[in-house]
PDB file of C-alpha atoms in Angstrom:
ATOM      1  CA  UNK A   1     -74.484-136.821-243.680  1.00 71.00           C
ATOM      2  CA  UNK A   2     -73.277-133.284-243.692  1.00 74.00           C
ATOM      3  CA  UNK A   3     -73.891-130.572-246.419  1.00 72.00           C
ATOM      4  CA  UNK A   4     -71.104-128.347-246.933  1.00 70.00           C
ATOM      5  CA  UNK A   5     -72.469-125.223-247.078  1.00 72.00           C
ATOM      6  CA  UNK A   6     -74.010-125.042-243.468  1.00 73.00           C
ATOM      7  CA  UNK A   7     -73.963-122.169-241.601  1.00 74.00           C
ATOM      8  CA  UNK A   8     -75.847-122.305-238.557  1.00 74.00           C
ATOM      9  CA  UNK A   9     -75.036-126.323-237.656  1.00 74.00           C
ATOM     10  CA  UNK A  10     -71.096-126.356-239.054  1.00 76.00           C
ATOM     11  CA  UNK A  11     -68.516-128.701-238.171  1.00 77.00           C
ATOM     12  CA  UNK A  12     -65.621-126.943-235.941  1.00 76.00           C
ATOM     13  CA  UNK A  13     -62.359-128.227-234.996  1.00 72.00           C
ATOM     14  CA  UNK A  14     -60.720-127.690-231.696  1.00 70.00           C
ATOM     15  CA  UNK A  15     -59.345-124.146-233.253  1.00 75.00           C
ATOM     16  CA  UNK A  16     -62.954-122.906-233.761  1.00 76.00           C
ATOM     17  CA  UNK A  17     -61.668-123.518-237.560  1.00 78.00           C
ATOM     18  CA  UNK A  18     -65.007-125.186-239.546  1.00 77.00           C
ATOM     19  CA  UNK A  19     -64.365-128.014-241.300  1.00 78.00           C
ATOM     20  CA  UNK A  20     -65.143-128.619-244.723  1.00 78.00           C
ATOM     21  CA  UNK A  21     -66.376-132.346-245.831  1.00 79.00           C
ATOM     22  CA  UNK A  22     -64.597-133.986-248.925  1.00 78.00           C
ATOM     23  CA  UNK A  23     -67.015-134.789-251.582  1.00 79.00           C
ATOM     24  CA  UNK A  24     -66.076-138.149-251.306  1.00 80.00           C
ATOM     25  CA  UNK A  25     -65.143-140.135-248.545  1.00 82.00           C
ATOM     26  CA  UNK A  26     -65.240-140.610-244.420  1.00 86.00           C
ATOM     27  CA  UNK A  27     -64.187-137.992-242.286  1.00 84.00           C
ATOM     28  CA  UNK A  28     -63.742-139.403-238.748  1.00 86.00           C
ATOM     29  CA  UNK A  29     -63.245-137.540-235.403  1.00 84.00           C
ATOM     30  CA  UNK A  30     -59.720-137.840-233.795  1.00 82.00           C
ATOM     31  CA  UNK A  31     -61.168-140.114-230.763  1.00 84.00           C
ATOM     32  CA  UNK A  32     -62.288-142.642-233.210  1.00 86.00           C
ATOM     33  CA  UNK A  33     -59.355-142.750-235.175  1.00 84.00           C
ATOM     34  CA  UNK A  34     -57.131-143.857-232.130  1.00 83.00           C
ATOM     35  CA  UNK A  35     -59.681-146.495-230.942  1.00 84.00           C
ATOM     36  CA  UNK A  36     -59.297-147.789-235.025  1.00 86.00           C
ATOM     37  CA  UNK A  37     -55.847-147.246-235.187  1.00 86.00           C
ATOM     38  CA  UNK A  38     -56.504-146.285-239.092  1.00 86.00           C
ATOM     39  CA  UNK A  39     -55.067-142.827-240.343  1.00 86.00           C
ATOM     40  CA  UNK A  40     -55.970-140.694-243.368  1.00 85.00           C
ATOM     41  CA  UNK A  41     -55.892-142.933-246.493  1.00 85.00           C
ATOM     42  CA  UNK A  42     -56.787-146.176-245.062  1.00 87.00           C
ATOM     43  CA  UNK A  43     -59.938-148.026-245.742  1.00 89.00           C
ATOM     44  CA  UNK A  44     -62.710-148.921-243.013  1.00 87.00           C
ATOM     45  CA  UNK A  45     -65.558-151.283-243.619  1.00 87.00           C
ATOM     46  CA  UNK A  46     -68.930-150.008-242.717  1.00 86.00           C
ATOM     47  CA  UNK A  47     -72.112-152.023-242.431  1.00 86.00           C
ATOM     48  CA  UNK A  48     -75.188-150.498-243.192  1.00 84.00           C
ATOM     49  CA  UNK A  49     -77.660-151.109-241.075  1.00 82.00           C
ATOM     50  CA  UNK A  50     -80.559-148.784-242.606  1.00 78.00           C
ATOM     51  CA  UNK A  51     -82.223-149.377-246.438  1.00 73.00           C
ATOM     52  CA  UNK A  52     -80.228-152.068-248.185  1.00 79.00           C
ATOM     53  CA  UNK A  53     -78.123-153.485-245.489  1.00 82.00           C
ATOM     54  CA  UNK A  54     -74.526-153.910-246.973  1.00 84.00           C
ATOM     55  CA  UNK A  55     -71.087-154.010-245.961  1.00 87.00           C
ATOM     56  CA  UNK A  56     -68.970-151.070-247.582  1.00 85.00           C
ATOM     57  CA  UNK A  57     -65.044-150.090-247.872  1.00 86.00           C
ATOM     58  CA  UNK A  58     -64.440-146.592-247.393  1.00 87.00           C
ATOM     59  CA  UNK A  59     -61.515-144.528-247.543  1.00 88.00           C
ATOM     60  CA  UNK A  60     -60.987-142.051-244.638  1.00 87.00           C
ATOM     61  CA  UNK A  61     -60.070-138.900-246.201  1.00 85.00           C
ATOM     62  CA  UNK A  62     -60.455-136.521-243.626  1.00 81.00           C
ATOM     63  CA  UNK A  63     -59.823-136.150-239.630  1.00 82.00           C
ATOM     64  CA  UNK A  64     -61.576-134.156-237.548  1.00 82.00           C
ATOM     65  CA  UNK A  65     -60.196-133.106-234.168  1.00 80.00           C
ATOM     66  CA  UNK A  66     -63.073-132.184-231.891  1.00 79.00           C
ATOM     67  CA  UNK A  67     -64.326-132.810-227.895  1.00 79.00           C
ATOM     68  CA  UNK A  68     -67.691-134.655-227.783  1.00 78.00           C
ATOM     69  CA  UNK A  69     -68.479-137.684-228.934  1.00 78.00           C
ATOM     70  CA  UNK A  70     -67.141-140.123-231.649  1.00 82.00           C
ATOM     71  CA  UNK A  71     -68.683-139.751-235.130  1.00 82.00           C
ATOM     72  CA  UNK A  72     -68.093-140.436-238.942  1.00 83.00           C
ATOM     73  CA  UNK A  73     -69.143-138.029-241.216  1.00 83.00           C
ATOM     74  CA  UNK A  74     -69.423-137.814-245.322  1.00 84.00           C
ATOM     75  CA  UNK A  75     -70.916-135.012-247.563  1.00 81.00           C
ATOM     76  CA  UNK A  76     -74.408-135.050-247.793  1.00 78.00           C
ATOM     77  CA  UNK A  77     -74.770-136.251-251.634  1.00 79.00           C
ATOM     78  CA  UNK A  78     -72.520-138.786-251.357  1.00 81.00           C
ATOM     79  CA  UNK A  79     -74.198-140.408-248.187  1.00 81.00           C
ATOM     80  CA  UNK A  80     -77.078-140.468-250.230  1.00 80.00           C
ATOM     81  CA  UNK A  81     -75.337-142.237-253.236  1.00 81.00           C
ATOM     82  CA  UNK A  82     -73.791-144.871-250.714  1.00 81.00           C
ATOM     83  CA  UNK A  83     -76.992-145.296-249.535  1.00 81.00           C
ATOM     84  CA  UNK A  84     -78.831-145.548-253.172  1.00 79.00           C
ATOM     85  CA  UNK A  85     -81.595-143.658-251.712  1.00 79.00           C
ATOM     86  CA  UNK A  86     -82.546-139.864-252.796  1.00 76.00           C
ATOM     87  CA  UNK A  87     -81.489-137.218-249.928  1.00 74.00           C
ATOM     88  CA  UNK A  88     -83.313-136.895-246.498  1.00 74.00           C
ATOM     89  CA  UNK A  89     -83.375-134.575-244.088  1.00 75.00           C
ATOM     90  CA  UNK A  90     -83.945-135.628-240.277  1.00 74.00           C
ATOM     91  CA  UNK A  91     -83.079-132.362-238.584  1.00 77.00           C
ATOM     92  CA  UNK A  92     -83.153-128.453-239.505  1.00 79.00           C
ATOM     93  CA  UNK A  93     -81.151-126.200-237.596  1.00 78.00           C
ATOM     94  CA  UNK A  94     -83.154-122.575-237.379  1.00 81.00           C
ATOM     95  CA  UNK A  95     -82.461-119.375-236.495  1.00 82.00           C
ATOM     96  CA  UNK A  96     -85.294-118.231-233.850  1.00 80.00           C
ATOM     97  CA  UNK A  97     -86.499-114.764-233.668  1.00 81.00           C
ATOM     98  CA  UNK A  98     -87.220-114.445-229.443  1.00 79.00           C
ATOM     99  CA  UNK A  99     -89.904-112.618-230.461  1.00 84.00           C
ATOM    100  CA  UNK A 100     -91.563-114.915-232.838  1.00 81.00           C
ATOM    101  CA  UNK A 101     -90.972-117.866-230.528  1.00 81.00           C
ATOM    102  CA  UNK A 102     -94.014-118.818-229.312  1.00 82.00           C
ATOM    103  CA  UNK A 103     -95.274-118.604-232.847  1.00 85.00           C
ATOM    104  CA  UNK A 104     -92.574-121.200-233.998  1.00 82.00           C
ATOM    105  CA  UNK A 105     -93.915-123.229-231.217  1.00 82.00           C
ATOM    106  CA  UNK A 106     -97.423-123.396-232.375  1.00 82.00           C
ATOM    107  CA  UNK A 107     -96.216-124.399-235.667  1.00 83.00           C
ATOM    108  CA  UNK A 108     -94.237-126.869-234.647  1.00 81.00           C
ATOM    109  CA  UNK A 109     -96.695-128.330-232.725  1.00 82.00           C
ATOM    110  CA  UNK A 110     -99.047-128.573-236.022  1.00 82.00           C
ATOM    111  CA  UNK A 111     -96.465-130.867-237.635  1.00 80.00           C
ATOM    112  CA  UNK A 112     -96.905-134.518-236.305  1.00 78.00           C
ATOM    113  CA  UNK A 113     -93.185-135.288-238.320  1.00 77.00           C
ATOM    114  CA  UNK A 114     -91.344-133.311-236.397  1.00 78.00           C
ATOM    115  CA  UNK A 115     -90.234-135.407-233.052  1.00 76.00           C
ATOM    116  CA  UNK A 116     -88.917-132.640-230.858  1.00 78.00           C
ATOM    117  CA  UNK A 117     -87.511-129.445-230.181  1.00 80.00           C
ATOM    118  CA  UNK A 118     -83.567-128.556-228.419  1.00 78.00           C
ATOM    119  CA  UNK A 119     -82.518-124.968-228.048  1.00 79.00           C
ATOM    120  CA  UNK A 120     -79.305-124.975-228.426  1.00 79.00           C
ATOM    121  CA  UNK A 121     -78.984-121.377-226.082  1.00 82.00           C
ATOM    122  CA  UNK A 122     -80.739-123.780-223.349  1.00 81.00           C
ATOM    123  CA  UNK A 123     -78.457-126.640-223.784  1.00 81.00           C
ATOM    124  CA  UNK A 124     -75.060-124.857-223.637  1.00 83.00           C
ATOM    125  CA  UNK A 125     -76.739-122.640-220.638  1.00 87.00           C
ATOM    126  CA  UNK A 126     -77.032-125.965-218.926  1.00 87.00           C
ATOM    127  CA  UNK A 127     -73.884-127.463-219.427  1.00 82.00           C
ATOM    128  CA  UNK A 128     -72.028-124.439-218.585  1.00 86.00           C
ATOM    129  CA  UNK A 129     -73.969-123.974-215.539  1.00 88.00           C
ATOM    130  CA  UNK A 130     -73.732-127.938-214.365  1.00 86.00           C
ATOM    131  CA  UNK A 131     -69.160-127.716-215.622  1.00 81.00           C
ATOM    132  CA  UNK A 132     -68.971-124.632-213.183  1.00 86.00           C
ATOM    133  CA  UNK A 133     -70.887-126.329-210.322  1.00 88.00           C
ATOM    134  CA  UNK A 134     -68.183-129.504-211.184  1.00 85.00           C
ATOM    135  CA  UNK A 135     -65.335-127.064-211.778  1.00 82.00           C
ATOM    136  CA  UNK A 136     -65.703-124.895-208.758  1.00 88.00           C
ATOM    137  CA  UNK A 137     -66.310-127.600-206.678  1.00 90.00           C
ATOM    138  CA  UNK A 138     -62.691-129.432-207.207  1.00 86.00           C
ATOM    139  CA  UNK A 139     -61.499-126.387-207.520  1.00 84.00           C
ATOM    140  CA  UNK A 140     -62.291-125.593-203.837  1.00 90.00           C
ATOM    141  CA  UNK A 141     -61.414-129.061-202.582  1.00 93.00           C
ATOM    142  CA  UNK A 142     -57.780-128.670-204.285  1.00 86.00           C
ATOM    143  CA  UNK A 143     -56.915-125.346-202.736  1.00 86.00           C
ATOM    144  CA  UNK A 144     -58.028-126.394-199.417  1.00 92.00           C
ATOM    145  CA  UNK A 145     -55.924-129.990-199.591  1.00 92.00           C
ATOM    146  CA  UNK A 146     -52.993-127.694-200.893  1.00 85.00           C
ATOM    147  CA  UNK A 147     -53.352-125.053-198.533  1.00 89.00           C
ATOM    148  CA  UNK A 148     -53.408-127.598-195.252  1.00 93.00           C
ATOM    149  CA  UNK A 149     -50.700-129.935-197.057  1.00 89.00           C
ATOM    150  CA  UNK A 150     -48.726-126.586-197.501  1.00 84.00           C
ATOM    151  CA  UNK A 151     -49.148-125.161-193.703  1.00 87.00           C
ATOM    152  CA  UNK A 152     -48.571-128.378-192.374  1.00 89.00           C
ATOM    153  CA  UNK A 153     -44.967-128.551-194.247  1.00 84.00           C
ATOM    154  CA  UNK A 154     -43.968-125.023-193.443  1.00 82.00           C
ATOM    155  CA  UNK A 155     -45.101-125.688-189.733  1.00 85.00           C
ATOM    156  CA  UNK A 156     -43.358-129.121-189.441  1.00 86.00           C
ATOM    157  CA  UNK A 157     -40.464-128.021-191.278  1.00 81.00           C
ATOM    158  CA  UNK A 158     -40.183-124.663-188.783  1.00 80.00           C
ATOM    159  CA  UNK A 159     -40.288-127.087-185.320  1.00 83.00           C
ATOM    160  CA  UNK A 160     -37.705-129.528-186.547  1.00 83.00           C
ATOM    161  CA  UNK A 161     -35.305-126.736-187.844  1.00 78.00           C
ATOM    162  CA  UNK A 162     -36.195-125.201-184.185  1.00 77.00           C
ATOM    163  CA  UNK A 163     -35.067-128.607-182.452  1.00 80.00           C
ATOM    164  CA  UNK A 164     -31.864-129.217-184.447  1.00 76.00           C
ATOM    165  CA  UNK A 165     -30.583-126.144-184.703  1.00 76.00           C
ATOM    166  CA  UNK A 166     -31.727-124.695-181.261  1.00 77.00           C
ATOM    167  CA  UNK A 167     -27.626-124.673-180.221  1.00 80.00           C
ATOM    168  CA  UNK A 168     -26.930-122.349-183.182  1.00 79.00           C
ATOM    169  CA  UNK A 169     -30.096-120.234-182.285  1.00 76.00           C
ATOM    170  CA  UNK A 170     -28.652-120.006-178.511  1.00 80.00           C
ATOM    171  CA  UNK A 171     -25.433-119.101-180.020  1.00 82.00           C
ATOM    172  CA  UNK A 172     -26.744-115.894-182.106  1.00 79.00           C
ATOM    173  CA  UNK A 173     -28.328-114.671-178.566  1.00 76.00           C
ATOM    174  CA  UNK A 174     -24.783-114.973-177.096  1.00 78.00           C
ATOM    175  CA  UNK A 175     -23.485-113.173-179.490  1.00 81.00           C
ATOM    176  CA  UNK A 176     -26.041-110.211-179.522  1.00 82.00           C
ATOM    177  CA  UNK A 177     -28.435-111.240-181.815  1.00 82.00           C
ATOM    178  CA  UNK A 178     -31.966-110.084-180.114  1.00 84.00           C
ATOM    179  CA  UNK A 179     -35.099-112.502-180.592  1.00 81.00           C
ATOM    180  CA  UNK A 180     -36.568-110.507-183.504  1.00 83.00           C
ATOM    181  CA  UNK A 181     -33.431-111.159-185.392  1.00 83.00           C
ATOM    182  CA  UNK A 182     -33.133-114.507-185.118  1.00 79.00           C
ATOM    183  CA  UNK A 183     -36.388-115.022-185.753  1.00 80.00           C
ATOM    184  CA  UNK A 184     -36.006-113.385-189.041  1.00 86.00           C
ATOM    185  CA  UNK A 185     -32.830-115.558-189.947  1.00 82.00           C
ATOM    186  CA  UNK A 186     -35.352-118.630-189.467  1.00 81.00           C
ATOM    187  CA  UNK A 187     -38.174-117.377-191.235  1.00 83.00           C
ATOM    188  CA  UNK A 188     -35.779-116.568-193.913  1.00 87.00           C
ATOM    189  CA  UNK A 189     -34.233-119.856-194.227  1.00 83.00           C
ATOM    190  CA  UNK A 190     -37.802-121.339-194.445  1.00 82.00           C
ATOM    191  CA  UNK A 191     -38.585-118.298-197.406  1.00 86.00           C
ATOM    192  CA  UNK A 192     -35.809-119.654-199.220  1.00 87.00           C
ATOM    193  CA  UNK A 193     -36.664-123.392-198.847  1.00 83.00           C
ATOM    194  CA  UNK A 194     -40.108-122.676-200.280  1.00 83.00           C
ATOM    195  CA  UNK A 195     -39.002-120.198-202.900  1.00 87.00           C
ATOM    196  CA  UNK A 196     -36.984-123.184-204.506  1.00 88.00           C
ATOM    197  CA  UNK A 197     -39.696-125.507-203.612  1.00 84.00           C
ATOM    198  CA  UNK A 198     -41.777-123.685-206.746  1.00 86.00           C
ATOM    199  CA  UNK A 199     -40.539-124.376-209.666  1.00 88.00           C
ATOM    200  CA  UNK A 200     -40.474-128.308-208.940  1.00 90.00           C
ATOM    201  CA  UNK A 201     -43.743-127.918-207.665  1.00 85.00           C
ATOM    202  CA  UNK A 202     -44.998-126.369-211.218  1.00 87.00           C
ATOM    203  CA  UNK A 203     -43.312-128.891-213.087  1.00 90.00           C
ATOM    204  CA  UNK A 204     -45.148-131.538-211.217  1.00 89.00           C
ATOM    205  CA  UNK A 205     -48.754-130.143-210.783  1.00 85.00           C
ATOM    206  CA  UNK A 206     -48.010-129.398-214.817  1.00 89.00           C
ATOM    207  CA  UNK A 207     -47.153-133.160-215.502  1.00 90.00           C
ATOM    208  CA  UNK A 208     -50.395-134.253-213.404  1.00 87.00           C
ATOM    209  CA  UNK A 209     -52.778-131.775-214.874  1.00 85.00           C
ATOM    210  CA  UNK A 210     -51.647-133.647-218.263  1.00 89.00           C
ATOM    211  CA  UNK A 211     -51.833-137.007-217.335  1.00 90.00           C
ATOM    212  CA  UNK A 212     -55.838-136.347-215.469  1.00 84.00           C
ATOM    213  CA  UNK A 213     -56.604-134.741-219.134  1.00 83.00           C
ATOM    214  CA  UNK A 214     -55.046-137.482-220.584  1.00 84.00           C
ATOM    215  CA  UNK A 215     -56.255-140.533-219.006  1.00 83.00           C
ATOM    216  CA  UNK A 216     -59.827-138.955-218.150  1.00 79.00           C
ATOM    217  CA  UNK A 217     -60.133-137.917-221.825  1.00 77.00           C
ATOM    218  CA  UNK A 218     -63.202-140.688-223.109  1.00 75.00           C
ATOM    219  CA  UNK A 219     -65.671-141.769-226.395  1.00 75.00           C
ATOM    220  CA  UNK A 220     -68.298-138.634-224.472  1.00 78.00           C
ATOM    221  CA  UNK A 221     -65.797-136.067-223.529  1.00 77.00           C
ATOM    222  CA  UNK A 222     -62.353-134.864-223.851  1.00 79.00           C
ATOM    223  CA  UNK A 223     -60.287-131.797-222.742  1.00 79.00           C
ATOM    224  CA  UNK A 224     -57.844-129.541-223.618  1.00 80.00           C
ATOM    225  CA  UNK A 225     -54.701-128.877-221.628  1.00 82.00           C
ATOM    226  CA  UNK A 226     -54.812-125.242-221.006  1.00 82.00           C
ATOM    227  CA  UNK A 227     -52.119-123.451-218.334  1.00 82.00           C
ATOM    228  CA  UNK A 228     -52.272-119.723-218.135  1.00 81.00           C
ATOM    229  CA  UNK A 229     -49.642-117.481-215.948  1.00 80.00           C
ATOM    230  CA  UNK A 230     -52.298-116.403-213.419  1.00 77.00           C
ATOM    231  CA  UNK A 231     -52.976-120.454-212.771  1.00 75.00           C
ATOM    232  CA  UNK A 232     -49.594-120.439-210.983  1.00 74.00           C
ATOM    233  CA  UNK A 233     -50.566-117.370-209.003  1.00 68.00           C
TER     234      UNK A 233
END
């Protein structure tokens, strides 16, 4: 259960948009939706498994398109009325004061009820800090695979040019051509060859990039596609 008019613990979509919760109704993430294979307006049965155990019908009347997790969600009354109990709270979202911290902590220390503590600043330090380590580290591998794939191409490519085409190459030094120049004419040919080489190679590492965000995308985690100019630098 969700109340509507939160404002330090809202619900945002993957535009940074919050969500607002019908006042009646199941709002489910997008994840859970395809593993249901329901859409907005259909009915889902839901048993309860806390108070008065029950099986319910709900209508979905929301969708909520985020990244973590799978989740249903419904306004905060009408959780309560589905549940024919009066409203509870089992978490409170605060905003700290750094300098009235340790304070907090001593008073939250004095309340038996209250089961633990997560600082949200902490948390999202954390995961940044452990997705860069993961990031960078692929990241690195990658370039280095590409860069050796890449050298070894351009290098294999150069010799067997070099071996077919060395009666041409003799041909250009009969006919005046010095070493520097045919050299050029070769390295040129191979500038050429990889200058076309690009654009096929975009369209591909674009279509693999999707289908890794597609197929790695999961019920803990999914991604969003995002391709800037400088990633093809």
């Amino acid at each position: 259960g969700r109340p509507r008019d939160a404002d330090l613990n809202r619900i945002i979509d993957t535009d940074l948009h919050p969500v607002v919760l019908p006042e009646a109704g199941l709002a489910l993430s997008s994840w859970l939706v395809h593993i249901l294979g329901t859409q907005v307006g259909d009915f889902v049965e839901i048993d309860l498994l806390e108070g008065r155990r029950r099986t319910v019908s709900l209508p979905v009347t929301a969708l909520v398109e985020d990244y973590f997790g799978i989740q249903g969600m419904m306004h905060f009354d009408a959780l309560a009325r589905l549940m024919r109990e009066a409203p509870a709270v089992n978490s409170v979202s605060v905003s700290l004061d750094a300098n009235e911290r340790d304070r907090f902590y001593d008073a939250i220390k004095s309340m038996p009820t209250v089961s633990g503590v997560a600082l949200q600043r902490v948390s999202l330090a954390n995961f940044r800090d452990a997705l860069a380590v993961l990031v960078t580290t692929m990241a690195n591998i990658y370039i280095g695979l590409a860069a050796v794939i890449a050298f070894g191409v351009v290098y294999n490519s150069a010799r067997i040019s070099l071996s077919e085409r060395a009666r041409e190459l003799a041909s250009l030094r009969v006919l005046g051509f010095t070493r520097g120049e045919v050299l050029r004419i070769l390295l040129l040919e191979l500038a050429v060859l990889t200058l076309l080489a690009q654009p096929p190679g975009w369209a591909i590492g674009y279509g693999l990039a999707w289908t890794l965000q597609t197929k790695m995308a999961g019920e803990l985690m999914r991604t969003r596609l995002v391709v800037e100019h400088s990633t093809y630098v």
